[in-house]
Structure formats: structure tokens, C-alpha cells
Coordinates of C-alpha atoms and ligand atoms in Angstrom, one line a residue:
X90 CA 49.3 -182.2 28.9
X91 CA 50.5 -178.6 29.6
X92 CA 50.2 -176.7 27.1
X93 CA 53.7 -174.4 27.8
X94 CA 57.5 -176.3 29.1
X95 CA 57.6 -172.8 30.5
X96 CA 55.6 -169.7 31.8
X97 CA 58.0 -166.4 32.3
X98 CA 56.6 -164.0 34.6
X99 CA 57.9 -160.2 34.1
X100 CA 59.4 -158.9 30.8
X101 CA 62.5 -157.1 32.2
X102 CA 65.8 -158.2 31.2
X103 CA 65.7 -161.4 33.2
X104 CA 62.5 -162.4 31.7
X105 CA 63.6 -161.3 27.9
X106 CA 66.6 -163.4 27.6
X107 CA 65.2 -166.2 29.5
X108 CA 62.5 -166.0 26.7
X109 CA 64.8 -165.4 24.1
X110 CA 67.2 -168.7 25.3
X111 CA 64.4 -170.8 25.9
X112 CA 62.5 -170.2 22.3
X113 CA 65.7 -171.1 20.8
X114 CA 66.2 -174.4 23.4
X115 CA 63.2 -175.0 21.7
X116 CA 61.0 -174.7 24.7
X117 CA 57.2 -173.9 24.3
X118 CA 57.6 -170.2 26.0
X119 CA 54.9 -167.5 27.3
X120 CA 55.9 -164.3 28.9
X121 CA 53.7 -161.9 30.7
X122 CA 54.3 -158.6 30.9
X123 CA 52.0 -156.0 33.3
X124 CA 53.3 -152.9 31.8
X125 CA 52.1 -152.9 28.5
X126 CA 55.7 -153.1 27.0
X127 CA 58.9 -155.4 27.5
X128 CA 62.1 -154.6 28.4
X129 CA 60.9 -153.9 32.5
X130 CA 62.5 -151.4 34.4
X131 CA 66.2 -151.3 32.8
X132 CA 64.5 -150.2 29.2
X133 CA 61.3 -148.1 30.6
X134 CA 62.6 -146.3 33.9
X135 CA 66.1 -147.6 34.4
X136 CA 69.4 -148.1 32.5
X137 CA 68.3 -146.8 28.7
X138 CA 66.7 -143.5 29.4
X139 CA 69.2 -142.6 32.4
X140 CA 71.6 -143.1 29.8
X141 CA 70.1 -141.2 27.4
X142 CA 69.9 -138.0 28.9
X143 CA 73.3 -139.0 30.3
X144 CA 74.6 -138.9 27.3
X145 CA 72.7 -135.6 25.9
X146 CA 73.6 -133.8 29.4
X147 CA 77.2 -134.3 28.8
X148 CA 77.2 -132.9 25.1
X149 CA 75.3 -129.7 26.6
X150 CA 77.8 -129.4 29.6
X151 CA 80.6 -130.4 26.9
X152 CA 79.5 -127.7 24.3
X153 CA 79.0 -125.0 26.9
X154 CA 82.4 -125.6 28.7
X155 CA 85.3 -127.4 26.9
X156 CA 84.3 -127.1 22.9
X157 CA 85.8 -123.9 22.8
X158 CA 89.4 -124.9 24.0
X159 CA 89.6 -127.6 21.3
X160 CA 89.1 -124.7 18.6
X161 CA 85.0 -125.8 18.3
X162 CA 83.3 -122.1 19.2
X163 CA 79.8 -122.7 19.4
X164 CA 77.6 -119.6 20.1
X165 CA 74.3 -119.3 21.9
X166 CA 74.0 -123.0 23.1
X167 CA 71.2 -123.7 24.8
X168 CA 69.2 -126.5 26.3
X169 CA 65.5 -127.7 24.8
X170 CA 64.5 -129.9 27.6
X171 CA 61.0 -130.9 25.6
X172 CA 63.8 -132.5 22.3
X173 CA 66.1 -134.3 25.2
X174 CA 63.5 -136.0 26.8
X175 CA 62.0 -136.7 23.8
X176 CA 65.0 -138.3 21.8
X177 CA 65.2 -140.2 25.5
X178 CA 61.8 -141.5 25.3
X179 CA 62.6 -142.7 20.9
X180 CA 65.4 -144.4 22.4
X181 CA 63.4 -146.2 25.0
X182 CA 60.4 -147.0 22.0
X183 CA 63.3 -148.6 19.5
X184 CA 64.4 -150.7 22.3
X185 CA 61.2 -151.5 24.0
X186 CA 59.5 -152.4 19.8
X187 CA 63.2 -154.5 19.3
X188 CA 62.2 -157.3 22.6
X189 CA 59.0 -157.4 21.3
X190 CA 60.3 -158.3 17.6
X191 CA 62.8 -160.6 19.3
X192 CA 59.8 -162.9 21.0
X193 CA 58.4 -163.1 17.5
X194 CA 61.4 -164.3 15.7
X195 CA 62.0 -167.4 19.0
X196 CA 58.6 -168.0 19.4
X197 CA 57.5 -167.0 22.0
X198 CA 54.0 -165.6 23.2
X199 CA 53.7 -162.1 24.8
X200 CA 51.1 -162.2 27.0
X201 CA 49.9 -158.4 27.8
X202 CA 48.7 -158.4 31.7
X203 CA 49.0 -159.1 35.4
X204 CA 50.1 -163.2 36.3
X205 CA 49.4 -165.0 39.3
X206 CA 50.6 -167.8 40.2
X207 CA 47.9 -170.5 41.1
X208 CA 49.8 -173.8 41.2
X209 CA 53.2 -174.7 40.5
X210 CA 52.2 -175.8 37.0
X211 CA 49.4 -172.9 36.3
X212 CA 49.6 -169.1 36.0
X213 CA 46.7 -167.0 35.8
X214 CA 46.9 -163.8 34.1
X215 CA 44.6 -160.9 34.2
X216 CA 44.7 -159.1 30.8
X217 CA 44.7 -155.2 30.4
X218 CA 40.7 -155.2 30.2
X219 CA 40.6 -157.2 33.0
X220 CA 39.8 -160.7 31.4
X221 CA 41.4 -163.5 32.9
X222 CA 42.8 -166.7 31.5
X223 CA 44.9 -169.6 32.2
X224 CA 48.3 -171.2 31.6
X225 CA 48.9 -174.6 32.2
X226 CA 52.9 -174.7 32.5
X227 CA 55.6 -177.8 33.3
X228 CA 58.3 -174.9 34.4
X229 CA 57.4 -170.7 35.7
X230 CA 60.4 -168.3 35.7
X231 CA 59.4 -165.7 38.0
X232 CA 61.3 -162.5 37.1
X233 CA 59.2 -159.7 38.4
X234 CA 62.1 -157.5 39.3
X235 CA 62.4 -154.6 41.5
X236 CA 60.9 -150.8 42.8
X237 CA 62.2 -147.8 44.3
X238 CA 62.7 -148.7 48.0
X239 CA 60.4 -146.4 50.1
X240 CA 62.3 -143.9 53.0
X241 CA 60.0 -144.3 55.9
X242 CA 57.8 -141.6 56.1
X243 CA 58.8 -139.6 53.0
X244 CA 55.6 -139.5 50.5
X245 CA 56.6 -139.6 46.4
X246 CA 54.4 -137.8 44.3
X247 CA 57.0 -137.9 41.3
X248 CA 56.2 -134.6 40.8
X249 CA 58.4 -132.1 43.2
X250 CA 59.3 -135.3 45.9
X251 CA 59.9 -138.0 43.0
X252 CA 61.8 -141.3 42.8
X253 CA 64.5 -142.4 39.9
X254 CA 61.2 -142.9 37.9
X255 CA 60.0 -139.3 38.0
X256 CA 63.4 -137.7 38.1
X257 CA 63.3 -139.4 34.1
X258 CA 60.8 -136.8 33.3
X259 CA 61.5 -133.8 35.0
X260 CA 59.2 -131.4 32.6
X261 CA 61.9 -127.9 34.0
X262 CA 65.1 -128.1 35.8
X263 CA 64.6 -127.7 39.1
X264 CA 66.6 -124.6 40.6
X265 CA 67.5 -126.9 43.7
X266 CA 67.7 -130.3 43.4
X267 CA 68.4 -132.2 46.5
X268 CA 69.7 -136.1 46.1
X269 CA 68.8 -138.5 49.4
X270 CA 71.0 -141.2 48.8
X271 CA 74.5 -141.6 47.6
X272 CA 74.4 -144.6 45.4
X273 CA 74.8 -144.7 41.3
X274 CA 71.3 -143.8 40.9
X275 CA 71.3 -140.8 42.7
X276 CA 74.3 -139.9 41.5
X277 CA 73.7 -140.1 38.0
X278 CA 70.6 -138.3 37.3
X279 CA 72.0 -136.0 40.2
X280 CA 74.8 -135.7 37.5
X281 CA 71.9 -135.2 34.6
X282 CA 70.3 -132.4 36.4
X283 CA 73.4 -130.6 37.4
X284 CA 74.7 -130.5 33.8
X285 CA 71.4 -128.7 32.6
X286 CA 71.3 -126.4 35.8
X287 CA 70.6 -127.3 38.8
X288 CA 72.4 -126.9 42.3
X289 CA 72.7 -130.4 43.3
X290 CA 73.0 -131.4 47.2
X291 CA 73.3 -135.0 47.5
X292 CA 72.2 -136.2 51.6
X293 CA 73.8 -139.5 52.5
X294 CA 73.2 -141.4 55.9
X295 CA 76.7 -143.0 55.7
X296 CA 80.3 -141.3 55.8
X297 CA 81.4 -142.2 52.5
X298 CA 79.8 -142.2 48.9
X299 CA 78.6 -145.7 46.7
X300 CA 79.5 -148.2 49.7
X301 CA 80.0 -151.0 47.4
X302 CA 82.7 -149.5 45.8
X303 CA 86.7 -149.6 46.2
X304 CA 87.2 -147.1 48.8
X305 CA 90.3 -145.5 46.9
X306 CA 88.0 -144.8 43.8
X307 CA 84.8 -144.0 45.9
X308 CA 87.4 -140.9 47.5
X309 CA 88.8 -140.2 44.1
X310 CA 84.9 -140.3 42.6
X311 CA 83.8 -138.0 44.9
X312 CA 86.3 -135.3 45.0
X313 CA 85.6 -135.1 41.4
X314 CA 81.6 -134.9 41.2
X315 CA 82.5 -131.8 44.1
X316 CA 84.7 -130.1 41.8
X317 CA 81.7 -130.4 39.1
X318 CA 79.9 -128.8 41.4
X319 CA 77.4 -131.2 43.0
X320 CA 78.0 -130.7 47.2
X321 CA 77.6 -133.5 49.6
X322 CA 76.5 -133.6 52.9
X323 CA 77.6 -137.1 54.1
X324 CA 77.0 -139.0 57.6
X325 CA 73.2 -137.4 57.7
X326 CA 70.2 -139.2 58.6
X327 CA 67.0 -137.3 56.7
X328 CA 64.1 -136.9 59.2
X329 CA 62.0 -135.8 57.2
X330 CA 60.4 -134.0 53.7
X331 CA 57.9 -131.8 53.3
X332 CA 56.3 -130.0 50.6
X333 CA 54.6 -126.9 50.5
X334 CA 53.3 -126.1 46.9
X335 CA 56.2 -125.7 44.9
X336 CA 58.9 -125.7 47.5
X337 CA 60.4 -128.9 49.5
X338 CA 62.0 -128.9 53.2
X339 CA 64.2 -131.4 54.2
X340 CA 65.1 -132.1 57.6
X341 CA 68.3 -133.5 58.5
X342 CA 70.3 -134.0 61.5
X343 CA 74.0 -136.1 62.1
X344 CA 73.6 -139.5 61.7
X345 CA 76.0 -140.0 65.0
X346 CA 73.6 -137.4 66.8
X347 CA 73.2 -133.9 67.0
X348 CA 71.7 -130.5 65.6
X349 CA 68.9 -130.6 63.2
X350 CA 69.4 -128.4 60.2
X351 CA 66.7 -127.9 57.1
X352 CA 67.4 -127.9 53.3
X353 CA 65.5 -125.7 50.8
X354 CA 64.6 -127.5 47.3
X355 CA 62.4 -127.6 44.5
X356 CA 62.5 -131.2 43.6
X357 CA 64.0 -133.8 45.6
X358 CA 65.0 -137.5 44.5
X359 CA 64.6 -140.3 47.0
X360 CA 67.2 -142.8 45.9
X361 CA 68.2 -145.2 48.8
X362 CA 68.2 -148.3 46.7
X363 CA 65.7 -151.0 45.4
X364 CA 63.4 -153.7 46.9
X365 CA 62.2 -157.1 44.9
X366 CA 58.6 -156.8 43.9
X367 CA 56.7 -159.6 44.2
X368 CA 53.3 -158.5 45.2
X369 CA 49.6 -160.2 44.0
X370 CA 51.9 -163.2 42.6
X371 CA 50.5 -165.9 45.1
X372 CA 53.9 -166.8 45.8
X373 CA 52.7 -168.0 49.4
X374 CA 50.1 -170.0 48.5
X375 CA 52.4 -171.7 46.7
X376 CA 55.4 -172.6 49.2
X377 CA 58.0 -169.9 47.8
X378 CA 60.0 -169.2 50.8
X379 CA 61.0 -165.2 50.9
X380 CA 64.5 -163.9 53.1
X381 CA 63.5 -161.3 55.9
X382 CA 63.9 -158.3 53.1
X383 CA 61.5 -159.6 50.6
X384 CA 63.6 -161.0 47.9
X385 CA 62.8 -164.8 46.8
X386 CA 65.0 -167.6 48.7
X387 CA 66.9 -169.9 45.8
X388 CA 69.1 -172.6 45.5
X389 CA 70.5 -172.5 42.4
X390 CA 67.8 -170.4 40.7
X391 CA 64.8 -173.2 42.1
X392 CA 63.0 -171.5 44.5
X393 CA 61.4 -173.5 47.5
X394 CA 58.3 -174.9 45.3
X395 CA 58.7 -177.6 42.6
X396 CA 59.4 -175.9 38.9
X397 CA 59.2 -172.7 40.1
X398 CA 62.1 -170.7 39.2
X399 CA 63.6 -166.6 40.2
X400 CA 65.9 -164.7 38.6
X401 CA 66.8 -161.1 38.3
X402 CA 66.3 -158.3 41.1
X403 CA 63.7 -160.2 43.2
X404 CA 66.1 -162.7 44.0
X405 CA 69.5 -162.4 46.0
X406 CA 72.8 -161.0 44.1
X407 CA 73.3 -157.0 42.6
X408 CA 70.3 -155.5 41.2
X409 CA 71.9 -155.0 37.8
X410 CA 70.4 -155.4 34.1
X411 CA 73.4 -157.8 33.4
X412 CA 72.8 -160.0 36.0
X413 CA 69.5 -160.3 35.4
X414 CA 69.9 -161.3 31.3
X415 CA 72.8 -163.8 32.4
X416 CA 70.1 -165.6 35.0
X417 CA 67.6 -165.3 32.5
X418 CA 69.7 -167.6 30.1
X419 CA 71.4 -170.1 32.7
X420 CA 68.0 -171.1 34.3
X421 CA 66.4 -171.3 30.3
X422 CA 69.6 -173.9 29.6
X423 CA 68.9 -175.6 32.9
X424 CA 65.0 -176.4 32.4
X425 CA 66.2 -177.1 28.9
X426 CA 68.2 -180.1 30.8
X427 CA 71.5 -178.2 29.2
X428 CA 74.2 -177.0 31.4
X429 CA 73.6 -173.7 33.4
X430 CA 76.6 -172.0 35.3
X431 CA 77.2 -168.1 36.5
X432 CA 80.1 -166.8 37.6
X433 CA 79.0 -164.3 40.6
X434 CA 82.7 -163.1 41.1
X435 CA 82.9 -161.6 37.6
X436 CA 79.6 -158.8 37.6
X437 CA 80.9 -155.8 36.5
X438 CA 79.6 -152.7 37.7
X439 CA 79.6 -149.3 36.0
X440 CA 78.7 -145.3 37.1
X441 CA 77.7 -143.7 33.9
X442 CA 79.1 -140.5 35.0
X443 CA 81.4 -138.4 33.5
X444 CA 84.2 -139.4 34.0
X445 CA 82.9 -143.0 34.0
X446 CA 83.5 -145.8 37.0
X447 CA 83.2 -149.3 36.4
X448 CA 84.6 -152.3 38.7
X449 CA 84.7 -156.1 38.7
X450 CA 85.8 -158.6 41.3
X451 CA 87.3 -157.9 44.2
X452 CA 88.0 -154.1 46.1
X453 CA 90.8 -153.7 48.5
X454 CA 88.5 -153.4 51.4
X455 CA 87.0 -157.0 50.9
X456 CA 90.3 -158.6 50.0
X457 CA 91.8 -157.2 53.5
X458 CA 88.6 -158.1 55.3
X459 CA 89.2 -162.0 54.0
X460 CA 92.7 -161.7 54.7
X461 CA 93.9 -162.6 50.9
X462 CA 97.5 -161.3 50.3
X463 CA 97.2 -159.5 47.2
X464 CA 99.6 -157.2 45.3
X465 CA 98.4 -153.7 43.4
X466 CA 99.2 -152.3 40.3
X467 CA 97.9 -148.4 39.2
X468 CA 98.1 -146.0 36.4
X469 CA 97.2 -142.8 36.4
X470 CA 95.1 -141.4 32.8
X471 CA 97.1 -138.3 33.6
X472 CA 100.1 -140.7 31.8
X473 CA 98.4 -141.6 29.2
X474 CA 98.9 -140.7 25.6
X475 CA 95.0 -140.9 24.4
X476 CA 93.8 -139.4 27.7
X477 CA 96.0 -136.7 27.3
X478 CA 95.8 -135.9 23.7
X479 CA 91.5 -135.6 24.6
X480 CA 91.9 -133.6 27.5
X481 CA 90.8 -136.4 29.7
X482 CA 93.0 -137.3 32.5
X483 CA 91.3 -137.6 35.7
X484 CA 91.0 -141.0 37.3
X485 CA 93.2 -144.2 37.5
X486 CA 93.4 -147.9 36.9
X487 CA 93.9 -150.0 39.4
X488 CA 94.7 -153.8 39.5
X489 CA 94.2 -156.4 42.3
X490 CA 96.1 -159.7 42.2
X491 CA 95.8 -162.8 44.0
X492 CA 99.8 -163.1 45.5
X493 CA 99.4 -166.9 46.2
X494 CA 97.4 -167.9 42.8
X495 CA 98.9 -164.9 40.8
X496 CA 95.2 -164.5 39.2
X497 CA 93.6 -161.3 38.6
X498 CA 90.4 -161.0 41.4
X499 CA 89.8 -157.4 41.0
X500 CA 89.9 -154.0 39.2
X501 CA 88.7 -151.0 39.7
X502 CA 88.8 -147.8 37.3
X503 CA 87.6 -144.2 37.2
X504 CA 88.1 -142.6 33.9
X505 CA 86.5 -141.6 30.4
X506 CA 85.1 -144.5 29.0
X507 CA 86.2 -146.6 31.5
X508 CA 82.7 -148.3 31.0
X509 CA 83.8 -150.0 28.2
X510 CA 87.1 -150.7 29.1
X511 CA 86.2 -153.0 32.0
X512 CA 84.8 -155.9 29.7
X513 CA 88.8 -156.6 29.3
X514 CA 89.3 -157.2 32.5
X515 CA 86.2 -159.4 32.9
X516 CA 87.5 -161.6 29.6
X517 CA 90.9 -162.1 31.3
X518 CA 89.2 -162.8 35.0
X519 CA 86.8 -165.6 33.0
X520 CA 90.7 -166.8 31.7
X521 CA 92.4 -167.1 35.2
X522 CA 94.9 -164.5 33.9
X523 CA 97.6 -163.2 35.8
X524 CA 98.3 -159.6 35.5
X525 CA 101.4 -160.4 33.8
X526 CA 99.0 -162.0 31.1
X527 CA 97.6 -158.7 30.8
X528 CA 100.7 -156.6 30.7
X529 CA 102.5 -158.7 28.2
X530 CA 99.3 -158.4 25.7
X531 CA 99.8 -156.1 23.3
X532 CA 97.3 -153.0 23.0
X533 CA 96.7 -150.7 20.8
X534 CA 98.3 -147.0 20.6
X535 CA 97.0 -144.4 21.4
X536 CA 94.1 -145.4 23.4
X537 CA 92.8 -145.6 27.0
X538 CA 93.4 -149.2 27.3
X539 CA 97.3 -149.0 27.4
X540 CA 96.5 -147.8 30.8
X541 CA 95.2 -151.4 31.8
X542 CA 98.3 -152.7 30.4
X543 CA 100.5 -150.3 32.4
X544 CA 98.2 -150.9 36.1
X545 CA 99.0 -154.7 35.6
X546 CA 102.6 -154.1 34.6
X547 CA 102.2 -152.0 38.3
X548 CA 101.8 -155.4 40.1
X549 CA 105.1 -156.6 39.0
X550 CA 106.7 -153.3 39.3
X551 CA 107.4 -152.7 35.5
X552 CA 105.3 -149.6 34.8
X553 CA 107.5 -148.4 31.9
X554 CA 105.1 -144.8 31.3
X555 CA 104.6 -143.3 34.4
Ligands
FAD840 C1 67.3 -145.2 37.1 C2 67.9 -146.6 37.0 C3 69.1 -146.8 36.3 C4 69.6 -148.1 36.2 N1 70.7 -148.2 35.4 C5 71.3 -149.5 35.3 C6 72.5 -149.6 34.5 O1 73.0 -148.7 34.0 N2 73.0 -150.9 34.4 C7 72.4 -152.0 35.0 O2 72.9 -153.1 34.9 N3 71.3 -151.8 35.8 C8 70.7 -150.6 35.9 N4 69.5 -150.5 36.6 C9 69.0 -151.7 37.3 C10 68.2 -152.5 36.3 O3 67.2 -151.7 35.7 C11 67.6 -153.7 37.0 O4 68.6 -154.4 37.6 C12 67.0 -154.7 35.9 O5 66.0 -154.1 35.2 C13 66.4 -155.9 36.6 O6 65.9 -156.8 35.7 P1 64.7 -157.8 36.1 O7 64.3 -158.5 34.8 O8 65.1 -158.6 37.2 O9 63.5 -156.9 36.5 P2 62.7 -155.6 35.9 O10 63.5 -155.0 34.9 O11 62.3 -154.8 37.1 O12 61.5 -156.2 35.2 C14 60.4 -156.9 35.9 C15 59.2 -156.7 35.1 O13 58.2 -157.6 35.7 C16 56.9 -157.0 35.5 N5 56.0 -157.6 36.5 C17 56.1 -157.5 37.9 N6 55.1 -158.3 38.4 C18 54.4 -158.8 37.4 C19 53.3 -159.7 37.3 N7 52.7 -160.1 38.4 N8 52.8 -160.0 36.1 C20 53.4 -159.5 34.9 N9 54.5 -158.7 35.0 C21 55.0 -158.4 36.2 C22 57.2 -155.5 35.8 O14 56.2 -154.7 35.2 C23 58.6 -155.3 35.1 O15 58.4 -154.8 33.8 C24 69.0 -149.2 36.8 C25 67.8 -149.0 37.5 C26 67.2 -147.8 37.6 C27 65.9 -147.6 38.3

């Protein structure tokens, strides 16, 4: 008899929740965890400590530049980098401490080490000390997750050349930071270091900045991250990075051909995206099938080997936390025999800048490309009462619906808090609302949201405040 219904390896978000689900499904549940502590990258090196000196950057920038016009006069402000990293790293400890507590109360085992998978119903792990034992297993969740993509060439030594990990941890702000890569990650600890000093260059190979995003906000985006300050030299190819003691040449030259120019810096951030990690698992000896970029082929969360499961960033869909926790408790219900569904139109995704971008469904771009009739509704925060009041008007809300269904299939926003604001629309997408179901909801005065009420008004061509 095996001892475990199910084995979870990796104790990220897509692991944690698929713990979480299955202790209370009732499943016998083990999760192993390499790093010593839970919560993988999005707690350690990813969302919560990015965020956290997101949040401590802005009050620095915000004390040292607008306080004073709202009749706050603070004198002498200045930065202790040693406390912000520090409250950053408390923050991380209270979360990481939190998962741990959370296995307890479902019952589930932490397992501290390395697994391998040996057979489709056993996983050996490899403890801290280097002692191994077994787990015999009916189901194994693999959620192993994700690392900084490499840039060919380009050696990190997370010390003056450092990836989104090292850039956490920065122990001075560096004079010159240069950013390769133009994608959230770059661009908000790009957005971190500026705040607290730096002169911020971010290098991207393509003409146009977070190439996910609506094109309209991705325009609107970065014309405002330039007027912050950060400069951008877009449509370059880096050819190379080189380090000599303190100081850091990069090389870079058109992307469409041409003169090669070099950039001075004393740290440089490589952030061109993320690839699955899936290394000493065994997954081949096993029959787990991989696509040509390394990220594990599924069909409905079963990967090509019996009771072997993936979830999270090693399989297909956006890297995000969110995605990750929401696999994590579909695939727990499914093993459980319970229902298991995701909706993959409806993953919102947010910049944690300041202002803030968030998105969900649909952009304009993709519903051209598909040929979908759709009509658009936008509202400025310039026109709004709350944005106003807090001196916080840049950005828009803009609305995409469906003509022929008359459902909401996008939304894209830049704007203070914005963040928050887009769980609305995600609520009313999960509802098949029409924009007119949004406009005719009432919302409470004075705040941001009125301007989500006012965008869908836009698609009917009722704006009544702008
Ligand atoms: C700087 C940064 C900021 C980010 N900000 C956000 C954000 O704001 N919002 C958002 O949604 N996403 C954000 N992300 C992305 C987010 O962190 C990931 O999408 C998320 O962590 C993926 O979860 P996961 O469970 O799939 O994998 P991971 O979180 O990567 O966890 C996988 C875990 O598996 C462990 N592991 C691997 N192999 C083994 C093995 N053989 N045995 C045992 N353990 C193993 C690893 O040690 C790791 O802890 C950010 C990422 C970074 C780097």
C-alpha cells in the first residue's frame, strides 16, 4: 500500500495550495521543499520582497517629492538601505513561517530536501545532510517552478552583473543601473532602484516595452516611467557585458543592424524572462514528455506518465504566482476525484509600479489579430473625483467588449491602485457581464473605481464625467 495519495514536489505557490487543498480533500499529502523554506520563488526572490521594497521606495520617493505640496513638510529625509532591506526580508520570514504553519494545521508533511522522481508512484528525496529516503506515492504533483533565463554569454555573479534575485539585495545603490530587458521584472526593481537613486537605463531587444501588454497602455506606461526618469533604449540587441572590478561595459548595437555603442554601469540586471526548472528530477526516466523550451507537456494538468501531475511555471500558461495557486488547487480537487476547472481567459496581470498596471482578458492587438468585432470604452483618472482630490491622475481605464456576445473579454488600466481595482473586472468577466452590467452597478463615491464604471458606460457612449 502507498503510504501517501499524493507526493508534491516544490513548495512555491503551486505546490502550497495544492498541499493546502489536498490536506483538506483529505488526501494523505507530503511536500518537499529544496530551499529550506516554503513559499518558492514568489515569497523568497519574487513577488513579496519586490513588493516590499516597492512599497518602501515609493514612500521615500513620495516623502522627498510630493509630501510637501499636501502641507506634510518633512525635513532631512533620508534613505537607510540596511532597515528597507531588512523590513523586506521580516516580511518575507512572516510569510515564509505562515506556509509552513498552514501544512501543520491540513496535515500535511514538509519534507526539507531535494526529490527525484524514481517511478511514477515513488519519489526519492535527498535531505539537507544528504540522507536519502523514500516515498511511496499513488499521485506526484511536480511544481518545481522557474529561474532567471540565462542571456547567452552574459555571466551573473549577483554581485555587480546580478539577476532579479541579486537586484533583491543590492547592499548600496548603484550610481548606474542598467536594466536588459523590458518586462515587469526589470521594470520594477528598475523602478526600486531609481526611487533610492540610481540613473536607470533600461536595454530592450524589441521596439516597444512589456510585449504582452495592450499596446495603448504599454505607450502610455512608458512615457510615464521616462518622465520618472528611467531612459530607454529600445530595438537593441546587447552583445555583450563585461566587468572590470567595480565597473560594467555593455555592448549594444541596433537590433535591425548597425553601429555598436557601449554603456557604462555599476550594476546591471539581466531580466529577459524565466525558464521552468526541472533539473535532477528524473523526469525522463520516467516518460514526462518536455516542449522544445523546457517546460513540461500536459493535458489537462497529467503529464505524459501515469499519476504524474505539473502545475505552476514549469508547465505552459503565464509565469505568475496566481496561476500557479489556482493549478495547485484544481489538480488537488481532480486527484481528489472532485471537479477541477481553470478559466485561462481570466489571469490578471499587474506592474507594481507607481502608477500601477494591471490587465485581464483580451488587448486590442489580439482581438484585431482574431478578427473579433469589439467596441471600446475609456476614462481618463484625470476625470476622476478621488484621483483628483489625491493628486493622482495619470493613466486610463479602458474596456473591451465582445460586439456580437456583448460580454466583457478585456480591460486594461494604468493608474494608482489600479492593482486592486482589476479583481472587479475579473468578478464580472467570471459573470459573462456586459459592460452595461458594469456601468449600471452602482460604486461608491469618491473613489478610483467610478472610473470602471464610466470606461464601460464608454462602450455604449454614455460617459456622463468626462
Ligand atoms: C522578482 C520577481 C517578482 C515577481 N513578482 C510577481 C508578482 O508580483 N505576481 C505574480 O503573480 N508573480 C510574480 N513573480 C512570478 C512568481 O514568483 C512565479 O510565477 C511563482 O513563484 C511560480 O510558482 P511555482 O509554484 O510554479 O514555482 P516556484 O515559486 O518557483 O517554486 C518552485 C519551488 O520548487 C523547489 N524545487 C525545485 N526543484 C525541486 C526538487 N527537485 N525538490 C524539491 N524542491 C524543488 C524550488 O526550490 C522552489 O522553491 C515574480 C517573480 C520574480 C522573480
Amino acid at each position: 500500500m502507498s503510504a501517501y495519495d499524493l507526493v508534491i514536489v516544490g513548495g512555491g505557490p503551486g505546490g502550497y495550495n495544492c498541499a493546502i487543498r489536498a490536506g483538506q480533500l483529505g488526501l494523505k499529502t507530503a511536500i518537499i521543499e529544496k530551499r529550506g523554506l516554503l513559499g518558492g520563488t514568489c515569497l523568497n526572490v519574487g513577488c513579496i520582497p519586490s513588493k516590499a521594497l516597492l512599497h518602501a521606495s515609493e514612500y521615500y520617493e513620495a516623502a522627498r517629492t510630493s509630501f510637501a505640496k499636501m502641507g506634510v513638510m518633512v525635513e532631512g529625509v533620508s534613505l537607510d538601505l540596511p532597515q528597507m532591506l531588512k523590513q523586506k526580508d521580516e516580511a518575507v520570514d512572516g510569510l515564509t513561517k505562515g506556509v509552513e504553519f498552514l501544512m501543520k494545521k491540513n496535515k500535511v508533511d514538509y519534507i526539507k530536501g531535494a526529490g527525484r522522481i524514481v517511478s511514477p508512484g515513488s519519489v526519492e528525496v535527498t535531505g539537507p545532510d544528504g540522507a536519502k529516503q523514500s516515498l511511496e506515492t499513488k499521485n506526484i504533483v511536480i511544481a518545481t517552478g522557474s529561474v532567471p533565463a540565462d542571456l547567452p554569454g552574459v555571466t551573473v555573479d549577483e554581485e555587480r552583473i546580478v539577476s532579479s534575485t541579486g537586484a533583491l539585495t543590492l547592499s548600496e545603490v548603484p550610481k548606474k543601473l542598467i536594466v536588459i530587458g523590458a518586462g515587469y521584472i526589470g521594470l520594477e526593481l528598475g523602478s526600486v532602484w531609481r526611487r533610492l537613486g540610481s540613473e536607470v537605463t533600461v536595454v530592450e531587444y524589441l521596439d516597444r516595452i512589456t510585449p504582452t501588454m495592450d499596446g495603448e497602455i504599454a505607450k502610455m506606461f512608458q512615457r510615464i516611467l521616462t518622465k520618472q526618469g528611467m531612459k530607454f533604449e529600445l530595438g537593441q540587441k546587447v552583445v555583450g557585458v563585461e566587468r572590470k572590478g567595480k565597473a560594467v561595459k555593455v555592448a549594444i548595437e541596433p537590433a535591425a543592424g548597425g553601429d555598436r555603442r557601449t554603456l557604462d554601469a555599476d550594476v546591471v540586471l539581466v531580466a529577459i524572462g524565466r525558464k521552468p526548472f526541472t533539473t535532477g528530477l528524473g523526469l525522463e526516466g520516467v516518460g514526462v514528455r518536455f516542449d522544445q523550451r523546457g517546460f513540461i507537456e500536459t493535458d489537462h494538468y497529467k503529464t505524459t506518465a501515469p499519476n504524474i501531475y505539473a502545475i505552476g511555471d514549469c508547465t505552459h500558461g503565464p509565469m505568475l504566482a496566481h496561476k500557479a495557486e489556482e493549478e495547485g488547487a484544481v489538480v488537488a480537487q481532480l486527484i481528489a476525484g472532485q471537479w477541477g476547472h481553470m478559466n485561462y481567459d481570466i489571469i490578471p496581470g499587474v506592474v507594481y509600479t507607481n502608477p500601477e498596471v494591471a490587465g485581464v482578458g483580451k488587448t486590442e492587438e489580439e482581438l484585431k489579430a482574431a478578427g473579433i468585432a469589439y467596441k471600446v470604452g475609456k476614462f481618463p483618472f484625470m476625470a476622476n473625483s478621488r484621483a483628483r482630490t489625491n493628486h493622482e491622475t495619470e493613466g486610463l481605464v479602458k474596456i473591451l467588449e465582445d460586439s456580437h456576445t456583448r460580454r466583457v473579454v478585456g480591460a486594461h488600466m494604468i493608474g494608482v491602485g489600479v492593482g486592486e481595482m482589476i479583481g472587479e473586472i475579473c468578478v464580472a468577466m467570471e459573470f459573462g457581464a456586459s459592460a452595461e452590467d458594469i456601468a449600471r452597478t452602482c460604486h461608491a463615491h469618491p473613489t478610483m473605481t467610478e472610473a470602471i464604471r464610466e470606461a464601460a458606460k464608454g462602450v455604449d457612449g454614455w460617459t456622463m464625467q468626462a
